[in-house]
Amino acid sequence: MRDMGEKRRHGGGHHIHGVGFGAGGVGHAEHDERRREPKKLDMSGMSMDTIPHLSMPLGNITTLDLSNNNLQSIPESIIARLLNVVVLDVRSNQLTSLPNSIGCLSKLKVLNVSGNLLRDLPATIEECRALEELNANFNQLTKLPDTLGFELHGLRRLSVNSNKLAYLPSSTSHMTALRSLDARLNCLRALPDGLENLGGLETLNVSQNFQYLRELPYGIGLLVSLRELDVSYNSIAALPDSMGCLTKLARFSAAGNPLVCPPMDVVEQSLDAMRAYLSARMNGSDKYRRKKKSWVPKLVKYSTFSAGMMTPGRATKVQGNAEGLLMSDYRTLDGGIASPGFLSMLSPRRLFSPRRNSPKHH
């Protein structure tokens, strides 16, 4: 403890890994090579209120750890000099804002700002186009930048749980590389439109939004890669019938919802039972028939139907499809979509043949 106190009094508590300062007998070439090595600057857990003056060049720092301190702000000038930083960890401080110069970090891949007092994120964060992981859990965020998803195309993990978010930005649907989205413990009223664009999403957690979240979008059934879905402790009375198509879903929780469709006993029975129930509703629901003409083309677009199922030759234009998408007749469904009973509902004749009382196609 006395040694730690001495370090703090003398400002020597930070640790620099991979820094070559040279030594007796070390040549200039080796010295220069060491200076170019990636470096980690670890100043975590030092109870700092402010960042001390840093005399070393920051351009070679690739990892900066300022976590577990009492920082209330980070100087713009320091962030602007971190031109090669890849990992920036400022979690568990007292930050109320992030510097706008964070947009200068063009190589930043991992940003952890969790456990602070942030009310928003700077719009310049969208300039961090190399960002792959953003962790902003346990803050006081009421919104995210509207255009966040338009630039962060490479973002794979977005964690914003335990905030005060009422909505996720509509641009979220443009984060096509996203694999994990954690937005639990917020005040979400709805999920963004265009959710079906996130075809690679594997984990979605929107649990514990309590009385605010009352429904899930129909497009959630187009998340063909989804493996884990947690919607527990919300106010959802009915799951979208389209969820019968989530064939890769392996873990699902809807506890703490006033579910009537499907009944909770069906959900608790098994995932297969839930999928079969929702698939049967799609098969016989008038509401589904009205949606079918606009929704089935999206199944093809987002690969719920395999491209290998197309048969060369005849092509049938789906009536009522604003995009005028042309689809060939289908041979088979690879592995089924939701349940064996669902296959007959998605037979080529039923989906794409004109009704008997309709004018014949020419």
Coordinates of N, CA, C and O in Angstrom, one line a residue, residues 110-286:
V110 N -12.1 -1.1 -30.5 CA -12.9 -1.4 -29.3 C -12.9 -0.2 -28.4 O -11.9 0.4 -28.0
L111 N -14.2 0.2 -28.1 CA -14.4 1.4 -27.2 C -15.3 0.9 -26.1 O -16.4 0.5 -26.3
N112 N -14.8 1.1 -24.8 CA -15.5 0.7 -23.6 C -15.7 2.0 -22.8 O -14.7 2.5 -22.2
V113 N -16.9 2.5 -22.7 CA -17.2 3.7 -21.9 C -18.3 3.3 -20.8 O -18.9 4.2 -20.3
S114 N -18.4 2.1 -20.5 CA -19.5 1.6 -19.6 C -19.2 2.2 -18.2 O -18.0 2.5 -17.8
G115 N -20.2 2.2 -17.4 CA -20.1 2.6 -16.0 C -19.7 4.1 -15.8 O -18.8 4.4 -14.9
N116 N -20.2 5.0 -16.6 CA -20.0 6.4 -16.4 C -21.3 7.1 -16.2 O -22.3 6.5 -15.9
L117 N -21.3 8.4 -16.5 CA -22.5 9.3 -16.3 C -22.9 9.9 -17.6 O -23.5 11.0 -17.7
L118 N -22.6 9.2 -18.7 CA -22.9 9.8 -20.1 C -24.3 9.9 -20.4 O -25.1 9.0 -20.2
R119 N -24.8 11.1 -20.9 CA -26.2 11.3 -21.3 C -26.3 11.1 -22.8 O -27.4 10.9 -23.3
D120 N -25.2 11.3 -23.5 CA -25.2 11.0 -25.0 C -23.8 10.7 -25.4 O -22.9 10.8 -24.7
L121 N -23.7 10.3 -26.7 CA -22.4 10.1 -27.3 C -22.2 11.2 -28.3 O -23.2 11.6 -29.0
P122 N -21.0 11.6 -28.5 CA -20.8 12.7 -29.5 C -21.0 12.2 -30.9 O -20.8 11.0 -31.3
A123 N -21.6 13.0 -31.8 CA -21.9 12.6 -33.2 C -20.6 12.2 -33.9 O -20.7 11.4 -34.8
T124 N -19.5 12.8 -33.5 CA -18.2 12.4 -34.2 C -17.8 11.0 -34.0 O -16.9 10.5 -34.7
I125 N -18.5 10.2 -33.1 CA -18.1 8.8 -33.0 C -18.3 8.0 -34.2 O -17.7 7.0 -34.5
E126 N -19.2 8.6 -35.1 CA -19.4 7.8 -36.4 C -18.2 7.9 -37.3 O -18.2 7.2 -38.3
E127 N -17.3 8.8 -37.0 CA -16.0 8.9 -37.8 C -15.1 7.7 -37.4 O -14.1 7.5 -38.2
C128 N -15.4 7.0 -36.4 CA -14.5 5.8 -36.0 C -15.0 4.6 -36.8 O -15.6 3.7 -36.3
R129 N -14.7 4.7 -38.1 CA -15.3 3.7 -39.0 C -14.7 2.3 -38.9 O -15.2 1.3 -39.4
A130 N -13.6 2.2 -38.1 CA -13.0 0.8 -37.9 C -13.6 0.2 -36.7 O -13.3 -1.0 -36.4
L131 N -14.5 0.8 -36.0 CA -15.0 0.3 -34.7 C -15.8 -1.0 -34.9 O -16.7 -1.1 -35.8
E132 N -15.4 -2.0 -34.1 CA -16.1 -3.3 -34.1 C -16.9 -3.6 -32.8 O -17.8 -4.4 -32.9
E133 N -16.5 -2.9 -31.8 CA -17.2 -3.2 -30.5 C -17.4 -1.9 -29.7 O -16.4 -1.2 -29.5
L134 N -18.6 -1.6 -29.4 CA -19.0 -0.4 -28.6 C -19.7 -0.9 -27.3 O -20.8 -1.4 -27.4
N135 N -19.2 -0.6 -26.2 CA -19.8 -0.9 -24.9 C -20.1 0.3 -24.1 O -19.2 1.0 -23.7
A136 N -21.4 0.7 -24.0 CA -21.8 1.9 -23.3 C -22.8 1.5 -22.2 O -23.7 2.3 -21.9
N137 N -22.7 0.3 -21.6 CA -23.6 -0.1 -20.6 C -23.5 0.8 -19.4 O -22.4 1.4 -19.1
F138 N -24.5 0.8 -18.6 CA -24.5 1.5 -17.3 C -24.1 2.9 -17.4 O -23.1 3.4 -16.7
N139 N -24.9 3.7 -18.2 CA -24.7 5.1 -18.2 C -26.1 5.7 -18.0 O -27.0 5.1 -17.5
Q140 N -26.3 7.0 -18.5 CA -27.6 7.6 -18.4 C -28.0 8.1 -19.8 O -28.7 9.1 -20.0
L141 N -27.7 7.3 -20.8 CA -28.0 7.6 -22.2 C -29.5 7.7 -22.4 O -30.2 6.7 -22.1
T142 N -29.9 8.8 -23.0 CA -31.3 8.9 -23.4 C -31.5 8.7 -24.9 O -32.6 8.5 -25.4
K143 N -30.4 8.8 -25.6 CA -30.5 8.6 -27.1 C -29.1 8.3 -27.6 O -28.1 8.5 -26.9
L144 N -29.0 7.7 -28.8 CA -27.8 7.5 -29.5 C -27.8 8.3 -30.7 O -28.9 8.7 -31.2
P145 N -26.6 8.7 -31.3 CA -26.6 9.5 -32.5 C -27.5 8.9 -33.6 O -27.4 7.7 -33.9
D146 N -28.3 9.8 -34.2 CA -29.3 9.3 -35.2 C -28.6 8.6 -36.4 O -29.1 7.6 -36.9
T147 N -27.4 9.1 -36.7 CA -26.7 8.5 -37.9 C -25.7 7.5 -37.6 O -24.9 7.1 -38.5
L148 N -25.7 7.0 -36.4 CA -24.7 6.0 -35.9 C -24.5 4.9 -36.9 O -23.3 4.5 -37.2
G149 N -25.5 4.3 -37.4 CA -25.4 3.1 -38.2 C -25.0 3.3 -39.6 O -24.6 2.4 -40.3
F150 N -25.2 4.6 -40.1 CA -24.8 4.9 -41.5 C -23.3 4.8 -41.8 O -22.9 4.5 -42.9
E151 N -22.5 5.0 -40.7 CA -21.1 4.9 -40.9 C -20.4 3.7 -40.3 O -19.4 3.3 -40.8
L152 N -20.9 3.2 -39.2 CA -20.3 2.1 -38.5 C -20.7 0.8 -39.1 O -21.3 0.0 -38.4
H153 N -20.4 0.6 -40.3 CA -20.8 -0.6 -41.0 C -20.1 -1.9 -40.5 O -20.5 -3.0 -40.7
G154 N -18.9 -1.7 -39.8 CA -18.1 -2.8 -39.3 C -18.5 -3.2 -37.9 O -17.9 -4.2 -37.4
L155 N -19.4 -2.5 -37.3 CA -19.7 -2.8 -35.9 C -20.3 -4.2 -35.7 O -21.3 -4.5 -36.3
R156 N -19.7 -5.0 -34.8 CA -20.1 -6.3 -34.6 C -20.9 -6.5 -33.3 O -21.7 -7.4 -33.2
R157 N -20.5 -5.7 -32.3 CA -21.1 -5.8 -31.0 C -21.5 -4.5 -30.5 O -20.7 -3.6 -30.3
L158 N -22.8 -4.3 -30.2 CA -23.3 -3.0 -29.6 C -24.0 -3.4 -28.3 O -25.0 -4.1 -28.2
S159 N -23.5 -2.8 -27.2 CA -24.0 -3.1 -25.8 C -24.4 -1.7 -25.2 O -23.5 -0.9 -24.9
V160 N -25.7 -1.5 -25.0 CA -26.2 -0.3 -24.4 C -27.1 -0.6 -23.3 O -28.1 0.2 -23.1
N161 N -26.9 -1.7 -22.6 CA -27.9 -2.0 -21.5 C -27.7 -1.1 -20.3 O -26.7 -0.4 -20.1
S162 N -28.8 -1.0 -19.5 CA -28.8 -0.3 -18.3 C -28.6 1.2 -18.6 O -27.8 1.9 -18.0
N163 N -29.5 1.8 -19.5 CA -29.5 3.2 -19.7 C -30.9 3.7 -19.7 O -31.8 3.1 -19.0
K164 N -31.2 4.8 -20.4 CA -32.6 5.3 -20.4 C -33.1 5.5 -21.8 O -33.8 6.5 -22.1
L165 N -32.7 4.6 -22.7 CA -33.1 4.7 -24.1 C -34.5 4.4 -24.3 O -35.0 3.4 -23.9
A166 N -35.2 5.3 -25.0 CA -36.6 5.0 -25.4 C -36.7 4.4 -26.8 O -37.6 3.6 -27.1
Y167 N -35.7 4.7 -27.6 CA -35.6 4.1 -29.0 C -34.2 3.9 -29.4 O -33.3 4.6 -28.9
L168 N -33.9 3.0 -30.2 CA -32.7 2.8 -30.9 C -32.8 3.6 -32.2 O -33.8 3.7 -32.8
P169 N -31.7 4.2 -32.7 CA -31.8 5.0 -33.9 C -32.2 4.1 -35.1 O -31.9 2.9 -35.2
S170 N -32.9 4.7 -36.0 CA -33.4 4.0 -37.2 C -32.2 3.5 -38.0 O -32.3 2.5 -38.8
S171 N -31.1 4.2 -38.0 CA -29.9 3.8 -38.7 C -29.3 2.5 -38.2 O -28.4 1.9 -38.8
T172 N -29.8 1.9 -37.1 CA -29.3 0.7 -36.6 C -29.5 -0.4 -37.6 O -28.7 -1.4 -37.7
S173 N -30.5 -0.3 -38.4 CA -30.8 -1.3 -39.5 C -29.7 -1.3 -40.5 O -29.6 -2.3 -41.4
H174 N -28.8 -0.3 -40.5 CA -27.7 -0.3 -41.5 C -26.4 -1.0 -40.9 O -25.4 -1.1 -41.7
M175 N -26.4 -1.4 -39.7 CA -25.3 -2.1 -39.1 C -25.3 -3.6 -39.5 O -25.5 -4.5 -38.7
T176 N -25.0 -3.8 -40.7 CA -25.2 -5.1 -41.3 C -24.2 -6.2 -40.8 O -24.4 -7.4 -41.0
A177 N -23.1 -5.7 -40.2 CA -22.1 -6.6 -39.7 C -22.4 -7.0 -38.2 O -21.7 -7.9 -37.6
L178 N -23.5 -6.5 -37.6 CA -23.8 -6.7 -36.2 C -24.1 -8.1 -35.9 O -24.8 -8.8 -36.6
R179 N -23.4 -8.6 -34.9 CA -23.6 -10.0 -34.4 C -24.3 -10.1 -33.1 O -25.0 -11.1 -32.8
S180 N -24.1 -9.0 -32.3 CA -24.7 -9.0 -30.9 C -25.3 -7.6 -30.6 O -24.6 -6.6 -30.8
L181 N -26.5 -7.6 -30.1 CA -27.2 -6.3 -29.7 C -27.8 -6.5 -28.4 O -28.7 -7.4 -28.2
D182 N -27.3 -5.8 -27.4 CA -27.8 -5.9 -26.0 C -28.4 -4.5 -25.6 O -27.7 -3.5 -25.4
A183 N -29.7 -4.5 -25.5 CA -30.4 -3.2 -25.1 C -31.4 -3.4 -24.0 O -32.4 -2.8 -23.9
R184 N -31.0 -4.4 -23.1 CA -31.9 -4.7 -22.0 C -31.8 -3.5 -20.9 O -30.9 -2.7 -21.0
L185 N -32.8 -3.5 -20.0 CA -32.8 -2.6 -18.9 C -32.7 -1.1 -19.4 O -31.9 -0.3 -19.0
N186 N -33.6 -0.8 -20.4 CA -33.8 0.5 -20.9 C -35.3 0.9 -20.8 O -36.0 0.3 -20.0
C187 N -35.8 1.8 -21.6 CA -37.2 2.2 -21.6 C -37.7 2.1 -23.0 O -38.5 2.9 -23.5
L188 N -37.2 1.1 -23.8 CA -37.5 1.0 -25.2 C -39.0 0.8 -25.4 O -39.7 0.0 -24.8
R189 N -39.5 1.7 -26.3 CA -41.0 1.6 -26.7 C -41.1 0.7 -27.9 O -42.2 0.1 -28.1
A190 N -40.1 0.6 -28.7 CA -40.2 -0.3 -29.9 C -38.8 -0.5 -30.4 O -37.8 0.1 -30.0
L191 N -38.7 -1.5 -31.3 CA -37.4 -1.8 -32.0 C -37.4 -1.1 -33.3 O -38.5 -0.9 -33.9
P192 N -36.3 -0.8 -33.9 CA -36.3 0.0 -35.1 C -36.8 -0.7 -36.3 O -36.7 -2.0 -36.4
D193 N -37.4 0.0 -37.2 CA -37.8 -0.6 -38.5 C -36.6 -1.1 -39.3 O -35.5 -0.6 -39.1
G194 N -36.8 -2.0 -40.2 CA -35.7 -2.5 -41.0 C -34.8 -3.5 -40.2 O -33.7 -3.8 -40.7
L195 N -35.3 -4.0 -39.1 CA -34.5 -5.0 -38.3 C -34.1 -6.2 -39.1 O -33.1 -6.8 -38.9
E196 N -34.9 -6.5 -40.2 CA -34.6 -7.7 -41.0 C -33.3 -7.5 -41.8 O -32.8 -8.5 -42.3
N197 N -32.8 -6.3 -41.9 CA -31.5 -6.1 -42.6 C -30.3 -6.7 -41.8 O -29.3 -7.0 -42.4
L198 N -30.5 -7.0 -40.5 CA -29.4 -7.5 -39.7 C -29.4 -9.0 -39.9 O -29.5 -9.7 -38.9
G199 N -29.1 -9.5 -41.1 CA -29.1 -10.9 -41.4 C -28.1 -11.7 -40.6 O -28.2 -12.9 -40.5
G200 N -27.0 -11.1 -40.1 CA -26.0 -11.8 -39.4 C -26.1 -11.8 -37.9 O -25.3 -12.4 -37.2
L201 N -27.2 -11.1 -37.4 CA -27.4 -11.0 -36.0 C -27.6 -12.3 -35.3 O -28.5 -13.1 -35.7
E202 N -26.8 -12.6 -34.3 CA -26.9 -13.9 -33.6 C -27.5 -13.8 -32.2 O -28.1 -14.8 -31.8
T203 N -27.3 -12.7 -31.6 CA -27.8 -12.6 -30.2 C -28.5 -11.2 -30.1 O -27.9 -10.2 -30.4
L204 N -29.7 -11.3 -29.6 CA -30.5 -10.1 -29.4 C -31.2 -10.1 -28.0 O -31.9 -11.1 -27.6
N205 N -30.9 -9.1 -27.2 CA -31.4 -9.1 -25.8 C -32.1 -7.7 -25.6 O -31.4 -6.7 -25.6
V206 N -33.4 -7.7 -25.5 CA -34.2 -6.5 -25.2 C -35.1 -6.8 -24.0 O -36.2 -6.2 -23.9
S207 N -34.6 -7.6 -23.1 CA -35.3 -7.9 -21.9 C -35.4 -6.7 -20.9 O -34.6 -5.8 -21.0
Q208 N -36.3 -6.8 -20.0 CA -36.4 -5.8 -18.9 C -36.5 -4.4 -19.3 O -35.9 -3.5 -18.8
N209 N -37.3 -4.2 -20.4 CA -37.8 -2.9 -20.7 C -39.2 -2.7 -20.1 O -39.9 -1.6 -20.3
F210 N -39.6 -3.7 -19.4 CA -40.8 -3.6 -18.5 C -42.1 -3.1 -19.3 O -42.4 -3.6 -20.3
Q211 N -42.8 -2.1 -18.7 CA -44.1 -1.7 -19.3 C -43.9 -1.0 -20.6 O -44.9 -0.8 -21.3
Y212 N -42.7 -0.7 -21.0 CA -42.6 0.1 -22.2 C -42.7 -0.7 -23.5 O -43.3 -0.2 -24.5
L213 N -42.0 -1.8 -23.5 CA -42.0 -2.6 -24.8 C -43.2 -3.5 -24.8 O -43.3 -4.5 -24.1
R214 N -44.1 -3.3 -25.8 CA -45.3 -4.0 -25.8 C -45.4 -5.0 -27.1 O -46.3 -5.8 -27.1
E215 N -44.6 -4.8 -28.0 CA -44.6 -5.7 -29.2 C -43.3 -5.8 -29.9 O -42.4 -4.9 -29.7
L216 N -43.1 -6.8 -30.7 CA -41.9 -7.0 -31.5 C -42.3 -6.8 -32.9 O -43.4 -7.2 -33.3
P217 N -41.4 -6.3 -33.7 CA -41.7 -6.1 -35.2 C -41.8 -7.4 -35.9 O -41.2 -8.4 -35.6
Y218 N -42.7 -7.4 -36.9 CA -42.9 -8.6 -37.7 C -41.6 -9.1 -38.4 O -41.4 -10.3 -38.6
G219 N -40.7 -8.2 -38.7 CA -39.5 -8.5 -39.4 C -38.5 -9.3 -38.6 O -37.5 -9.7 -39.1
I220 N -38.8 -9.5 -37.3 CA -37.9 -10.2 -36.4 C -37.8 -11.7 -36.9 O -36.8 -12.4 -36.7
G221 N -38.8 -12.1 -37.7 CA -38.7 -13.5 -38.2 C -37.8 -13.6 -39.4 O -37.5 -14.7 -39.8
L222 N -37.2 -12.5 -39.9 CA -36.2 -12.5 -40.9 C -34.8 -12.6 -40.4 O -33.9 -12.5 -41.2
L223 N -34.6 -12.6 -39.1 CA -33.3 -12.7 -38.6 C -32.8 -14.1 -38.6 O -32.8 -14.8 -37.6
V224 N -32.4 -14.5 -39.8 CA -32.2 -15.9 -40.1 C -31.0 -16.5 -39.4 O -30.9 -17.8 -39.3
S225 N -30.1 -15.7 -38.8 CA -28.9 -16.2 -38.1 C -29.1 -16.2 -36.6 O -28.2 -16.6 -35.9
L226 N -30.3 -15.7 -36.1 CA -30.5 -15.5 -34.7 C -30.5 -16.8 -33.9 O -31.2 -17.8 -34.3
R227 N -29.6 -16.9 -32.9 CA -29.5 -18.1 -32.1 C -30.0 -17.8 -30.6 O -30.4 -18.8 -30.0
E228 N -29.9 -16.6 -30.2 CA -30.3 -16.3 -28.8 C -31.2 -15.1 -28.8 O -30.8 -14.0 -29.4
L229 N -32.4 -15.2 -28.2 CA -33.3 -14.1 -28.1 C -33.9 -14.0 -26.7 O -34.5 -15.0 -26.3
D230 N -33.8 -12.9 -26.1 CA -34.3 -12.7 -24.7 C -35.2 -11.5 -24.8 O -34.8 -10.3 -25.0
V231 N -36.5 -11.7 -24.6 CA -37.5 -10.6 -24.5 C -38.3 -10.7 -23.2 O -39.4 -10.2 -23.1
S232 N -37.6 -11.2 -22.2 CA -38.3 -11.4 -20.9 C -38.5 -10.1 -20.2 O -37.8 -9.1 -20.4
Y233 N -39.5 -10.1 -19.3 CA -39.9 -9.0 -18.5 C -40.2 -7.7 -19.3 O -39.5 -6.7 -19.1
N234 N -41.1 -7.8 -20.2 CA -41.6 -6.7 -21.0 C -43.1 -6.8 -20.8 O -43.6 -7.4 -19.9
S235 N -43.9 -6.2 -21.7 CA -45.3 -6.2 -21.7 C -45.9 -6.7 -23.0 O -46.9 -6.2 -23.5
I236 N -45.2 -7.8 -23.5 CA -45.6 -8.3 -24.8 C -46.7 -9.4 -24.6 O -46.5 -10.3 -23.9
A237 N -47.8 -9.2 -25.3 CA -48.9 -10.1 -25.2 C -48.9 -11.1 -26.3 O -49.5 -12.2 -26.2
A238 N -48.3 -10.8 -27.5 CA -48.3 -11.7 -28.6 C -47.0 -11.6 -29.3 O -46.4 -10.5 -29.6
L239 N -46.4 -12.8 -29.7 CA -45.2 -12.9 -30.5 C -45.6 -12.8 -31.9 O -46.6 -13.4 -32.3
P240 N -44.8 -12.2 -32.8 CA -45.1 -12.2 -34.2 C -45.1 -13.6 -34.8 O -44.2 -14.5 -34.4
D241 N -46.1 -13.9 -35.6 CA -46.1 -15.3 -36.3 C -44.8 -15.6 -37.0 O -44.5 -16.7 -37.1
S242 N -44.2 -14.5 -37.5 CA -43.0 -14.8 -38.3 C -41.9 -15.4 -37.5 O -40.9 -16.0 -38.1
M243 N -41.9 -15.4 -36.2 CA -40.9 -16.1 -35.4 C -40.9 -17.6 -35.6 O -40.0 -18.3 -35.2
G244 N -41.9 -18.1 -36.2 CA -41.9 -19.5 -36.6 C -40.8 -19.9 -37.6 O -40.5 -21.0 -37.8
C245 N -40.2 -18.9 -38.2 CA -39.2 -19.1 -39.2 C -37.8 -19.0 -38.6 O -36.8 -19.2 -39.4
L246 N -37.6 -18.8 -37.3 CA -36.3 -18.7 -36.7 C -35.8 -20.1 -36.4 O -35.7 -20.5 -35.3
T247 N -35.3 -20.8 -37.5 CA -34.9 -22.2 -37.3 C -33.6 -22.3 -36.6 O -33.3 -23.4 -36.1
K248 N -32.8 -21.3 -36.5 CA -31.5 -21.4 -35.8 C -31.6 -21.0 -34.4 O -30.6 -21.2 -33.6
L249 N -32.7 -20.6 -33.9 CA -32.9 -20.1 -32.6 C -32.7 -21.3 -31.6 O -33.4 -22.3 -31.7
A250 N -31.8 -21.1 -30.7 CA -31.5 -22.2 -29.7 C -31.8 -21.9 -28.3 O -32.0 -22.7 -27.5
R251 N -31.8 -20.6 -28.0 CA -32.2 -20.1 -26.7 C -33.2 -19.0 -26.7 O -32.9 -18.0 -27.5
F252 N -34.2 -19.1 -26.0 CA -35.3 -18.1 -26.0 C -35.9 -17.9 -24.7 O -36.2 -18.9 -24.0
S253 N -36.1 -16.7 -24.3 CA -36.8 -16.4 -23.0 C -37.8 -15.3 -23.1 O -37.6 -14.3 -23.7
A254 N -39.0 -15.6 -22.7 CA -40.1 -14.6 -22.7 C -40.8 -14.5 -21.3 O -41.9 -14.1 -21.2
A255 N -40.1 -15.0 -20.3 CA -40.6 -15.0 -18.9 C -41.0 -13.5 -18.5 O -40.4 -12.6 -18.9
G256 N -42.1 -13.4 -17.7 CA -42.4 -12.1 -17.2 C -43.2 -11.3 -18.2 O -43.3 -10.0 -17.9
N257 N -43.8 -11.9 -19.2 CA -44.6 -11.2 -20.2 C -46.0 -11.7 -20.0 O -46.3 -12.8 -19.7
P258 N -47.0 -10.8 -20.3 CA -48.4 -11.3 -20.3 C -48.8 -12.0 -21.6 O -49.8 -11.7 -22.2
L259 N -48.1 -13.0 -22.0 CA -48.2 -13.7 -23.2 C -49.6 -14.5 -23.3 O -49.9 -15.2 -22.4
V260 N -50.3 -14.2 -24.4 CA -51.5 -15.0 -24.7 C -51.3 -15.8 -26.0 O -52.1 -16.7 -26.3
C261 N -50.4 -15.3 -26.8 CA -50.2 -15.9 -28.2 C -48.7 -15.9 -28.5 O -48.1 -14.8 -28.8
P262 N -48.1 -17.0 -28.4 CA -48.6 -18.3 -28.0 C -48.8 -18.3 -26.5 O -48.1 -17.6 -25.8
P263 N -49.6 -19.2 -26.0 CA -49.7 -19.3 -24.5 C -48.4 -19.7 -23.9 O -47.6 -20.4 -24.5
M264 N -48.2 -19.3 -22.7 CA -46.9 -19.5 -22.0 C -46.6 -21.0 -21.8 O -45.4 -21.3 -21.9
D265 N -47.6 -21.8 -21.7 CA -47.3 -23.2 -21.6 C -46.7 -23.8 -22.8 O -45.9 -24.7 -22.8
V266 N -47.1 -23.2 -24.0 CA -46.5 -23.7 -25.3 C -45.1 -23.2 -25.3 O -44.2 -24.0 -25.7
V267 N -44.8 -22.0 -24.9 CA -43.4 -21.4 -24.9 C -42.5 -22.2 -24.0 O -41.4 -22.5 -24.4
E268 N -43.1 -22.6 -22.9 CA -42.3 -23.3 -21.9 C -42.1 -24.8 -22.3 O -41.2 -25.4 -21.8
Q269 N -42.9 -25.3 -23.1 CA -42.8 -26.7 -23.5 C -41.5 -26.9 -24.3 O -40.7 -27.8 -23.9
S270 N -41.3 -26.2 -25.4 CA -40.1 -26.3 -26.2 C -40.1 -25.2 -27.3 O -41.1 -24.7 -27.6
L271 N -38.9 -25.0 -27.8 CA -38.8 -24.1 -29.0 C -39.5 -24.6 -30.2 O -40.2 -23.9 -30.9
D272 N -39.4 -25.9 -30.4 CA -40.1 -26.6 -31.5 C -41.6 -26.4 -31.4 O -42.3 -26.1 -32.4
A273 N -42.1 -26.5 -30.2 CA -43.6 -26.4 -30.0 C -44.0 -24.9 -30.3 O -45.0 -24.7 -30.9
M274 N -43.2 -24.0 -29.9 CA -43.5 -22.6 -30.1 C -43.4 -22.3 -31.6 O -44.3 -21.6 -32.2
R275 N -42.4 -22.8 -32.3 CA -42.3 -22.6 -33.7 C -43.5 -23.2 -34.5 O -44.0 -22.6 -35.4
A276 N -43.9 -24.4 -34.1 CA -45.0 -25.1 -34.7 C -46.3 -24.3 -34.5 O -47.1 -24.2 -35.5
Y277 N -46.5 -23.8 -33.3 CA -47.7 -23.0 -33.0 C -47.7 -21.7 -33.9 O -48.8 -21.4 -34.5
L278 N -46.6 -21.0 -34.0 CA -46.6 -19.8 -34.8 C -46.7 -20.1 -36.3 O -47.3 -19.3 -37.0
S279 N -46.1 -21.2 -36.7 CA -46.2 -21.6 -38.1 C -47.6 -21.9 -38.5 O -48.1 -21.5 -39.6
A280 N -48.3 -22.6 -37.6 CA -49.7 -22.9 -37.9 C -50.5 -21.7 -38.0 O -51.5 -21.6 -38.8
R281 N -50.3 -20.7 -37.2 CA -51.0 -19.4 -37.2 C -50.7 -18.7 -38.6 O -51.7 -18.2 -39.2
M282 N -49.5 -18.8 -39.0 CA -49.2 -18.2 -40.3 C -50.0 -18.9 -41.4 O -50.4 -18.3 -42.4
N283 N -50.1 -20.2 -41.3 CA -50.7 -21.0 -42.3 C -52.2 -20.7 -42.4 O -52.8 -20.7 -43.5
G284 N -52.9 -20.4 -41.3 CA -54.3 -20.2 -41.4 C -54.8 -18.8 -41.1 O -56.0 -18.6 -41.0
S285 N -53.9 -17.9 -40.9 CA -54.3 -16.5 -40.5 C -54.6 -15.6 -41.7 O -53.8 -15.5 -42.6
D286 N -55.8 -15.0 -41.6 CA -56.1 -14.0 -42.7 C -55.1 -12.9 -42.7 O -54.8 -12.3 -43.7

